[in-house]
Short mmCIF file of C-alpha atoms in Angstrom, two decimals:
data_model
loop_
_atom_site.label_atom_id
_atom_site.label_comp_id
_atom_site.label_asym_id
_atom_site.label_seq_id
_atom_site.Cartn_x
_atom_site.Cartn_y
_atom_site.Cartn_z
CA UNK D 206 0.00 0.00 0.00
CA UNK D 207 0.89 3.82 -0.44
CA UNK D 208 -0.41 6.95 1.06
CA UNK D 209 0.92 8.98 -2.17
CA UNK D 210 -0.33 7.79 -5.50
CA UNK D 211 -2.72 4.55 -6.49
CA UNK D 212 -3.39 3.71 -10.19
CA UNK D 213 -6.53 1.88 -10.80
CA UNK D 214 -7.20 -0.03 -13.56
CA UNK D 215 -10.75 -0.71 -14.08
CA UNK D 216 -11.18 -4.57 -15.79
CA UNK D 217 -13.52 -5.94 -17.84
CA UNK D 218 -13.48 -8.97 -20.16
CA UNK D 219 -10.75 -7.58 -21.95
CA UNK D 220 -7.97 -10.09 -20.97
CA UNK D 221 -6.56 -9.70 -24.81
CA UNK D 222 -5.54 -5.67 -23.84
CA UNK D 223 -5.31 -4.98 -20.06
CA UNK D 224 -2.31 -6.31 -20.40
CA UNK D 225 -0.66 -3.25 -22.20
CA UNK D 226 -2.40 -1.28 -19.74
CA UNK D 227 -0.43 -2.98 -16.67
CA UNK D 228 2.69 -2.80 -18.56
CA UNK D 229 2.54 0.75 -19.16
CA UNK D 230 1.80 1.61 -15.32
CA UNK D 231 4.62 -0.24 -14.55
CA UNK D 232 7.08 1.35 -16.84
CA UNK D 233 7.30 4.50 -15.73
CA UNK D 234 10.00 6.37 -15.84
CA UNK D 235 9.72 8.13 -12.37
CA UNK D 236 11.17 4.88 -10.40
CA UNK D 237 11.72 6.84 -6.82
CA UNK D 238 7.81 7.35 -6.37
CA UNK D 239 6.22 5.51 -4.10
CA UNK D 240 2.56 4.33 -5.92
CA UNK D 241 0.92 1.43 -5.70
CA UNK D 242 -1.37 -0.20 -9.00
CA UNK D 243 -4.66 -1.50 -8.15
CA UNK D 244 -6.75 -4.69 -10.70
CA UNK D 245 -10.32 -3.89 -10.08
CA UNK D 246 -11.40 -6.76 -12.11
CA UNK D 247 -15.35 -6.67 -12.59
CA UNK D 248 -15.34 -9.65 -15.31
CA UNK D 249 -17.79 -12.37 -16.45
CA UNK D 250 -15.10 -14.84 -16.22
CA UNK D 251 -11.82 -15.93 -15.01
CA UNK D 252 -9.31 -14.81 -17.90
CA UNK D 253 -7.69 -11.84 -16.15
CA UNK D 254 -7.59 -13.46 -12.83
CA UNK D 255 -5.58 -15.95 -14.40
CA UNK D 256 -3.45 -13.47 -16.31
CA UNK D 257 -2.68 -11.74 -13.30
CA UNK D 258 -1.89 -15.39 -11.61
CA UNK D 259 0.36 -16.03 -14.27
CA UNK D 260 2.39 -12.70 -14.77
CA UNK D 261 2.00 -10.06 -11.87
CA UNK D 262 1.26 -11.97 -8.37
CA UNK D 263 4.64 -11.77 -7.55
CA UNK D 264 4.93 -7.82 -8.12
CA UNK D 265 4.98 -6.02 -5.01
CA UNK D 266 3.69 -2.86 -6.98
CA UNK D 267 0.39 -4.66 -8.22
CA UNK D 268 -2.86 -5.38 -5.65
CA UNK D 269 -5.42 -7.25 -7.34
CA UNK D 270 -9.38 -7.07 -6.60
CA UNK D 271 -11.99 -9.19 -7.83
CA UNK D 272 -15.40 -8.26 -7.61
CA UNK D 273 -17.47 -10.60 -7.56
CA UNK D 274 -20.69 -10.86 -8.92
CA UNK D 275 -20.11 -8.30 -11.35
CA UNK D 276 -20.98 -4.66 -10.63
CA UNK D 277 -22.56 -2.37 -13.07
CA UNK D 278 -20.41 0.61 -14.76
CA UNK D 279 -21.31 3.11 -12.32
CA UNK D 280 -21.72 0.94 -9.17
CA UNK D 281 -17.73 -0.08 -10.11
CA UNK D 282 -16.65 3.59 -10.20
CA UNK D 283 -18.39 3.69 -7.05
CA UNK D 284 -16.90 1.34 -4.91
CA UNK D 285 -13.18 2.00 -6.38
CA UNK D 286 -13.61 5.30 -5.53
CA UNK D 287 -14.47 4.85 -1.65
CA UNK D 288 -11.68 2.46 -1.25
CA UNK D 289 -9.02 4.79 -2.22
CA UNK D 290 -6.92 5.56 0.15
CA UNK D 291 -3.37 7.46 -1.00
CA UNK D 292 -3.67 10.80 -0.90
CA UNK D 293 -4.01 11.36 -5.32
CA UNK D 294 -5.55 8.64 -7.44
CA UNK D 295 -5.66 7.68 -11.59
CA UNK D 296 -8.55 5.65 -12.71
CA UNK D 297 -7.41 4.31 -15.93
CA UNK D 298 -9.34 1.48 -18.38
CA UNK D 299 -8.26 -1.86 -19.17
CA UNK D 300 -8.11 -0.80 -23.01
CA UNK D 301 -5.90 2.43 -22.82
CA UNK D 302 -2.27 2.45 -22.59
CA UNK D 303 0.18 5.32 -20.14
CA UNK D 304 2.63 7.18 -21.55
CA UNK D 305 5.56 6.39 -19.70
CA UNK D 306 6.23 9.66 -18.59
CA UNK D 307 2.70 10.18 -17.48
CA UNK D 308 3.85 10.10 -13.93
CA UNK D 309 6.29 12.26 -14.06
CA UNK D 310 4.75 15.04 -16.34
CA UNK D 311 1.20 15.02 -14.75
CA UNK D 312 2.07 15.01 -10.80
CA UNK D 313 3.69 18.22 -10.67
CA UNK D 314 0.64 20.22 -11.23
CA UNK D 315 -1.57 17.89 -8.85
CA UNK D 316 0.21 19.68 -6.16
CA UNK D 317 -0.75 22.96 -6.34
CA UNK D 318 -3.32 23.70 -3.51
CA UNK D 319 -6.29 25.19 -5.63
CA UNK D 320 -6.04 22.17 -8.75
CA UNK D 321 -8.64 19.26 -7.54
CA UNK D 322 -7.62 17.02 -10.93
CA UNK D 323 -5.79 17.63 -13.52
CA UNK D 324 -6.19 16.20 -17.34
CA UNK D 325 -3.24 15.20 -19.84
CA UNK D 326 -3.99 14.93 -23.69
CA UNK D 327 -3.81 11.84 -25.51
CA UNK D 328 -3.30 10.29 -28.97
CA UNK D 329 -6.03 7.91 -30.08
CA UNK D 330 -5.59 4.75 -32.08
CA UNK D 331 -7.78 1.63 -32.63
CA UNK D 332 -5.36 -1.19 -32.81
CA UNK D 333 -1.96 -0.25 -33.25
CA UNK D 334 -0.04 2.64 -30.96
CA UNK D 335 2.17 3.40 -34.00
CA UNK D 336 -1.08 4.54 -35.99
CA UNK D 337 -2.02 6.63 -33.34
CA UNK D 338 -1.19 10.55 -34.36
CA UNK D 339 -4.76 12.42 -33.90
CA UNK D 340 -4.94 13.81 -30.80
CA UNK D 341 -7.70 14.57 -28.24
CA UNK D 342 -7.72 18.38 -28.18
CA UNK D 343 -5.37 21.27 -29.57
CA UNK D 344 -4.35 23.35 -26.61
CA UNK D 345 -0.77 24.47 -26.75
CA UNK D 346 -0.97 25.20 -23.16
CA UNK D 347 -2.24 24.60 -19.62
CA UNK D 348 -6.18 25.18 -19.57
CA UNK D 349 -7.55 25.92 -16.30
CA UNK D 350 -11.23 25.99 -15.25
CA UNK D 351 -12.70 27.13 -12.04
CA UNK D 352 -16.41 26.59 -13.38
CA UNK D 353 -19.08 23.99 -14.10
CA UNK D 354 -20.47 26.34 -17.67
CA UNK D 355 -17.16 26.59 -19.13
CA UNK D 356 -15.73 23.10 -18.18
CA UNK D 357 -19.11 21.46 -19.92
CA UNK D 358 -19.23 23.87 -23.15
CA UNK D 359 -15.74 21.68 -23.96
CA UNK D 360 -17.74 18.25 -24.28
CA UNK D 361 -19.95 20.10 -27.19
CA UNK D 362 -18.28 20.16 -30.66
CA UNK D 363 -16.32 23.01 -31.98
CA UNK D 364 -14.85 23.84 -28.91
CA UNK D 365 -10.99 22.49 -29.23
CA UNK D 366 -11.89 18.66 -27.65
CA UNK D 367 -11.21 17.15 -24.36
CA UNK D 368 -9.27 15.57 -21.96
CA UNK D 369 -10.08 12.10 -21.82
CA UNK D 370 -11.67 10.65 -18.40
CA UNK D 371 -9.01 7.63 -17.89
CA UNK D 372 -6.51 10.24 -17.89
CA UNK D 373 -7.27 12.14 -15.14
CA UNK D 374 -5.02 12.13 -11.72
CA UNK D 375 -7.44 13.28 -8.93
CA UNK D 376 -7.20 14.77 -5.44
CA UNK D 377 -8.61 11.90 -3.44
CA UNK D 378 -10.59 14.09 -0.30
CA UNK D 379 -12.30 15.71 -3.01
CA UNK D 380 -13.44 12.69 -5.49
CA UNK D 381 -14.58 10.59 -2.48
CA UNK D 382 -16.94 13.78 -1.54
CA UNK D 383 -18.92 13.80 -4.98
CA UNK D 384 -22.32 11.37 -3.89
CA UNK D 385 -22.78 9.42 -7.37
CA UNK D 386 -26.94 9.68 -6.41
CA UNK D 387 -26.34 13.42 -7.94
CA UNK D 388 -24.96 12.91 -11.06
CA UNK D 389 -26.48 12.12 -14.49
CA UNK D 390 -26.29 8.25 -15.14
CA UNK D 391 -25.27 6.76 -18.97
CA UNK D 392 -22.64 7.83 -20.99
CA UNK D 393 -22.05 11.39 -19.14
CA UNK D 394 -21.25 10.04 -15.72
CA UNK D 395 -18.09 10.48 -16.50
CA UNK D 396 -18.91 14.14 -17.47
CA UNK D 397 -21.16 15.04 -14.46
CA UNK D 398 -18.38 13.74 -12.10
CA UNK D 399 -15.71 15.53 -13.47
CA UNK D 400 -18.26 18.84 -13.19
CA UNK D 401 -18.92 17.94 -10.00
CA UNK D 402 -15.52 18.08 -8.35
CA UNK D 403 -15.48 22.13 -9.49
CA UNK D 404 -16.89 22.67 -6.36
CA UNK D 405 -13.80 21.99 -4.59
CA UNK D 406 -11.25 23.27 -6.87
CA UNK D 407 -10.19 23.90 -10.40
CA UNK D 408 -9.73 21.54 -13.47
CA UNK D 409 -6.41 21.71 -15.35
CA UNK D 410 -5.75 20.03 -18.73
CA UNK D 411 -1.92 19.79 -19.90
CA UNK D 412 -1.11 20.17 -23.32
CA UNK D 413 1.34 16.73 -24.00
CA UNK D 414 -0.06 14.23 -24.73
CA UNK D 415 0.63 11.53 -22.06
CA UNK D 416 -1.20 8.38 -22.85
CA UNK D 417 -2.98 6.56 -25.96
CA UNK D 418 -6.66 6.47 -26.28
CA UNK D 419 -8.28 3.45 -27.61
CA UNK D 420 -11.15 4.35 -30.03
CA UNK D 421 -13.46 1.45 -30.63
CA UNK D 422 -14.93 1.13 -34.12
CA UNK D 423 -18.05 -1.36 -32.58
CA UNK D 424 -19.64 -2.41 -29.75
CA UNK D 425 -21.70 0.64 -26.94
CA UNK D 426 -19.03 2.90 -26.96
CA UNK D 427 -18.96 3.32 -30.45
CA UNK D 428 -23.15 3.08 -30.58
CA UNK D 429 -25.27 6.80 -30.76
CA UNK D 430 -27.13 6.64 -28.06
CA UNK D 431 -29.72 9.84 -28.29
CA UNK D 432 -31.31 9.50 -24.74
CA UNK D 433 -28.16 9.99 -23.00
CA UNK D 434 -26.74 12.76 -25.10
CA UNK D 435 -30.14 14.78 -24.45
CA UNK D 436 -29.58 14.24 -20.40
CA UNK D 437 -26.47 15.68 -20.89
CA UNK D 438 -27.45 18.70 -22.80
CA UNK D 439 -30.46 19.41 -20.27
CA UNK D 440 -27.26 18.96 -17.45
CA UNK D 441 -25.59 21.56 -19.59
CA UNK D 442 -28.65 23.63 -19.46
CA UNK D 443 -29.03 23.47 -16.03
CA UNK D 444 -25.29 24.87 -15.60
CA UNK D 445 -25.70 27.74 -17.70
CA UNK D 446 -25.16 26.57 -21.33
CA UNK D 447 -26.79 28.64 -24.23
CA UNK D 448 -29.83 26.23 -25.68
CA UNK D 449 -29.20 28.70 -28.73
CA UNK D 450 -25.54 28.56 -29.00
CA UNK D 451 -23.55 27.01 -32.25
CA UNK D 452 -21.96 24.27 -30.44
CA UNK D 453 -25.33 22.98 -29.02
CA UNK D 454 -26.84 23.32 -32.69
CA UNK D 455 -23.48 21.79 -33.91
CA UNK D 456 -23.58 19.14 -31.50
CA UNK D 457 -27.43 17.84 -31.90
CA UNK D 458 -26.72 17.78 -35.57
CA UNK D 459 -23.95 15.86 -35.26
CA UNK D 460 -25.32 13.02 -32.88
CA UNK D 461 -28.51 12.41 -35.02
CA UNK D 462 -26.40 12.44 -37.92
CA UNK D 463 -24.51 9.94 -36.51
CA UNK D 464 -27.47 7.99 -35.10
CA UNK D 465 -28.94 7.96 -38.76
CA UNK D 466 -25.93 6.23 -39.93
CA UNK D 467 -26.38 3.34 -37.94
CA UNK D 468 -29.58 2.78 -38.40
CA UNK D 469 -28.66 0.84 -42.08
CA UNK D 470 -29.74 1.79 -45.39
CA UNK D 471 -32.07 5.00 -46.30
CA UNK D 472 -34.92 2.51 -48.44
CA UNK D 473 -35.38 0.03 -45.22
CA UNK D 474 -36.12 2.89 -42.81
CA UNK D 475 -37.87 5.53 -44.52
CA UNK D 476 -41.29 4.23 -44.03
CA UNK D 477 -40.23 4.65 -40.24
CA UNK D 478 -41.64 8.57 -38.70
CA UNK D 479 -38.66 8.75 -36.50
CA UNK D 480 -36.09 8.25 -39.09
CA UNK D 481 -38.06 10.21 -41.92
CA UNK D 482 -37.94 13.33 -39.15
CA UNK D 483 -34.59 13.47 -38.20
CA UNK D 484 -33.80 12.72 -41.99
CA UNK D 485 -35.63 16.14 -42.75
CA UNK D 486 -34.30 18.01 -40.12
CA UNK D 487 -30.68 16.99 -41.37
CA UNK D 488 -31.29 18.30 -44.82
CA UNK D 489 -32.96 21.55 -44.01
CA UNK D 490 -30.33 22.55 -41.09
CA UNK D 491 -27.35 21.19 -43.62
CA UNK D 492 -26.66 24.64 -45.05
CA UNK D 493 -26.55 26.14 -41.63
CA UNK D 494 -23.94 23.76 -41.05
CA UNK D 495 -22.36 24.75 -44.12
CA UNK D 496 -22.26 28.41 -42.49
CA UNK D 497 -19.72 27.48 -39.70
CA UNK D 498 -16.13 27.52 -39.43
CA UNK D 499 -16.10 24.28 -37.73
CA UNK D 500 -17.34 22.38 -40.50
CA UNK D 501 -14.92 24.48 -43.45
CA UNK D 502 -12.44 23.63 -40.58
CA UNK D 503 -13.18 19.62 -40.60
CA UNK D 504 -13.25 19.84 -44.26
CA UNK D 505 -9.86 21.61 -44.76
CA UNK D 506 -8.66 19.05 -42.11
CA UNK D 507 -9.40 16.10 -44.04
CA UNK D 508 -7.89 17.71 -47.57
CA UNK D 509 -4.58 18.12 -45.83
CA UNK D 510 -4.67 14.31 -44.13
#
């Protein structure tokens, strides 16, 4: 155990990837720190238990947890988060993979008295790390907030992107304050957490990019799920975000867009009133669209790739 640092790594069926993920908490290249790494394993079966068994029981770094039954998403976060017990804390996915100066870069700033977490960038890939050059937002430097509206108006599109979640470092007192009853369940828990720890100090997001971002092509992550995007905008709302403004407009568009796209071909659905309706409010609001730098900025974008 440590009372400085503990890196989580949340586990889930993923026995073919977690294992890059352990490696790269390992390897860091800040070996006089004193931190601990911490298996929540919340499979469906035995694989990483046995992976772990096999490759990491002896490490005097690794502790490993299995919960068993299963917990949901949100009831895992949960309980990880009220057994943390060093004073600063990562929670980091089985599918991701740590820089291996991570450590070292993102601690510094953790210090300071008013920062409650503190965000790195990242560079996404889908299979391979050497394919991974696109990264996660374009800040050149430090980005501070000190307020729920501004921190949320990031997660809408045009604004410069986001710090991923598994990349946060956190100041434990605070996270273990935030009561998960309060914020918005789905896809956005992530979101409303985050939000929620404004109320004890700032958010900072550091420009390098300090670990790699799996992006998955299939499965729920990759799936448009409208219900959940529409609690988060009326959570946006709520905080002081402009129904009105571009990146809200830019944003809906863009997730029923999406949505449309997986719903298969245009001849099988049209006979459908949901799809025909969000089909014509794509094609009448497409040369507002047009209007915005954002979207003459994604096209440019994709000449130059």
């Amino acid at each position: 155990m440590t009372d400085f640092l503990q890196i989580i790594i949340l586990s889930r069926d993923r026995v073919d990837l977690i294992q890059n993920s352990i490696d790269s908490a390992i390897a860091q290249n800040e070996p006089g720190l004193d931190y601990e790494i911490i298996i929540s394993d919340n499979s469906d079966n035995d694989d990483v238990n046995e992976l772990i068994n096999k490759y990491y029981l002896k490490s005097n770094k690794i502790k490993y947890i299995r919960r068993e039954p299963p917990l949901s998403g949100n009831a895992h976060y949960e309980v990880v988060i009220s057994e943390l017990n060093a004073k600063y804390a990562v929670i980091f996915h089985d599918d991701d993979i740590l820089h291996p100066d991570y450590i070292k870069q993102i601690t510094p700033l953790i210090l300071n008295d008013s920062i409650a977490a503190v965000g790195c960038n990242a560079l996404t890939f889908n299979n391979k790390i050497g394919d991974a050059t696109k990264k996660t937002h374009n800040f050149k430097s430090i980005k501070k907030f000190d307020n729920k509206k501004d921190f949320l108006q990031q997660y809408l599109v045009g604004n410069g992107g986001i710090a991923p979640f598994p990349g946060y470092i956190y100041k434990t007192k605070f996270i273990q304050k935030i009561p998960f009853k309060s914020l918005i369940s789905g896809k956005h828990l992530d979101v409303s957490l985050l939000a929620s720890l404004l109320d004890y100090g700032a958010i900072a997001w550091i420009p390098e990019a300090l670990m790699y971002y799996r992006v998955h092509l299939k499965g729920d992550s990759a799936t448009e799920v409208i219900p959940h995007r529409l609690k988060y905008l009326r959570y946006a709302y709520s905080e002081g975000i402009d129904r009105e403004s571009k990146s809200v407009f830019l944003s809906r568009y863009l997730w029923w867009f999406n949505w449309i796209r997986q719903q298969g071909s245009f001849t099988s659905n049209i006979s459908k009133w949901k799809y025909r309706i969000v089909t014509k409010f794509l094609i009448f609001r497409f040369f507002n669209v047009i209007s915005t730098s954002y979207f003459w900025f994604k096209i440019l974008k994709k000449m130059s790739n």
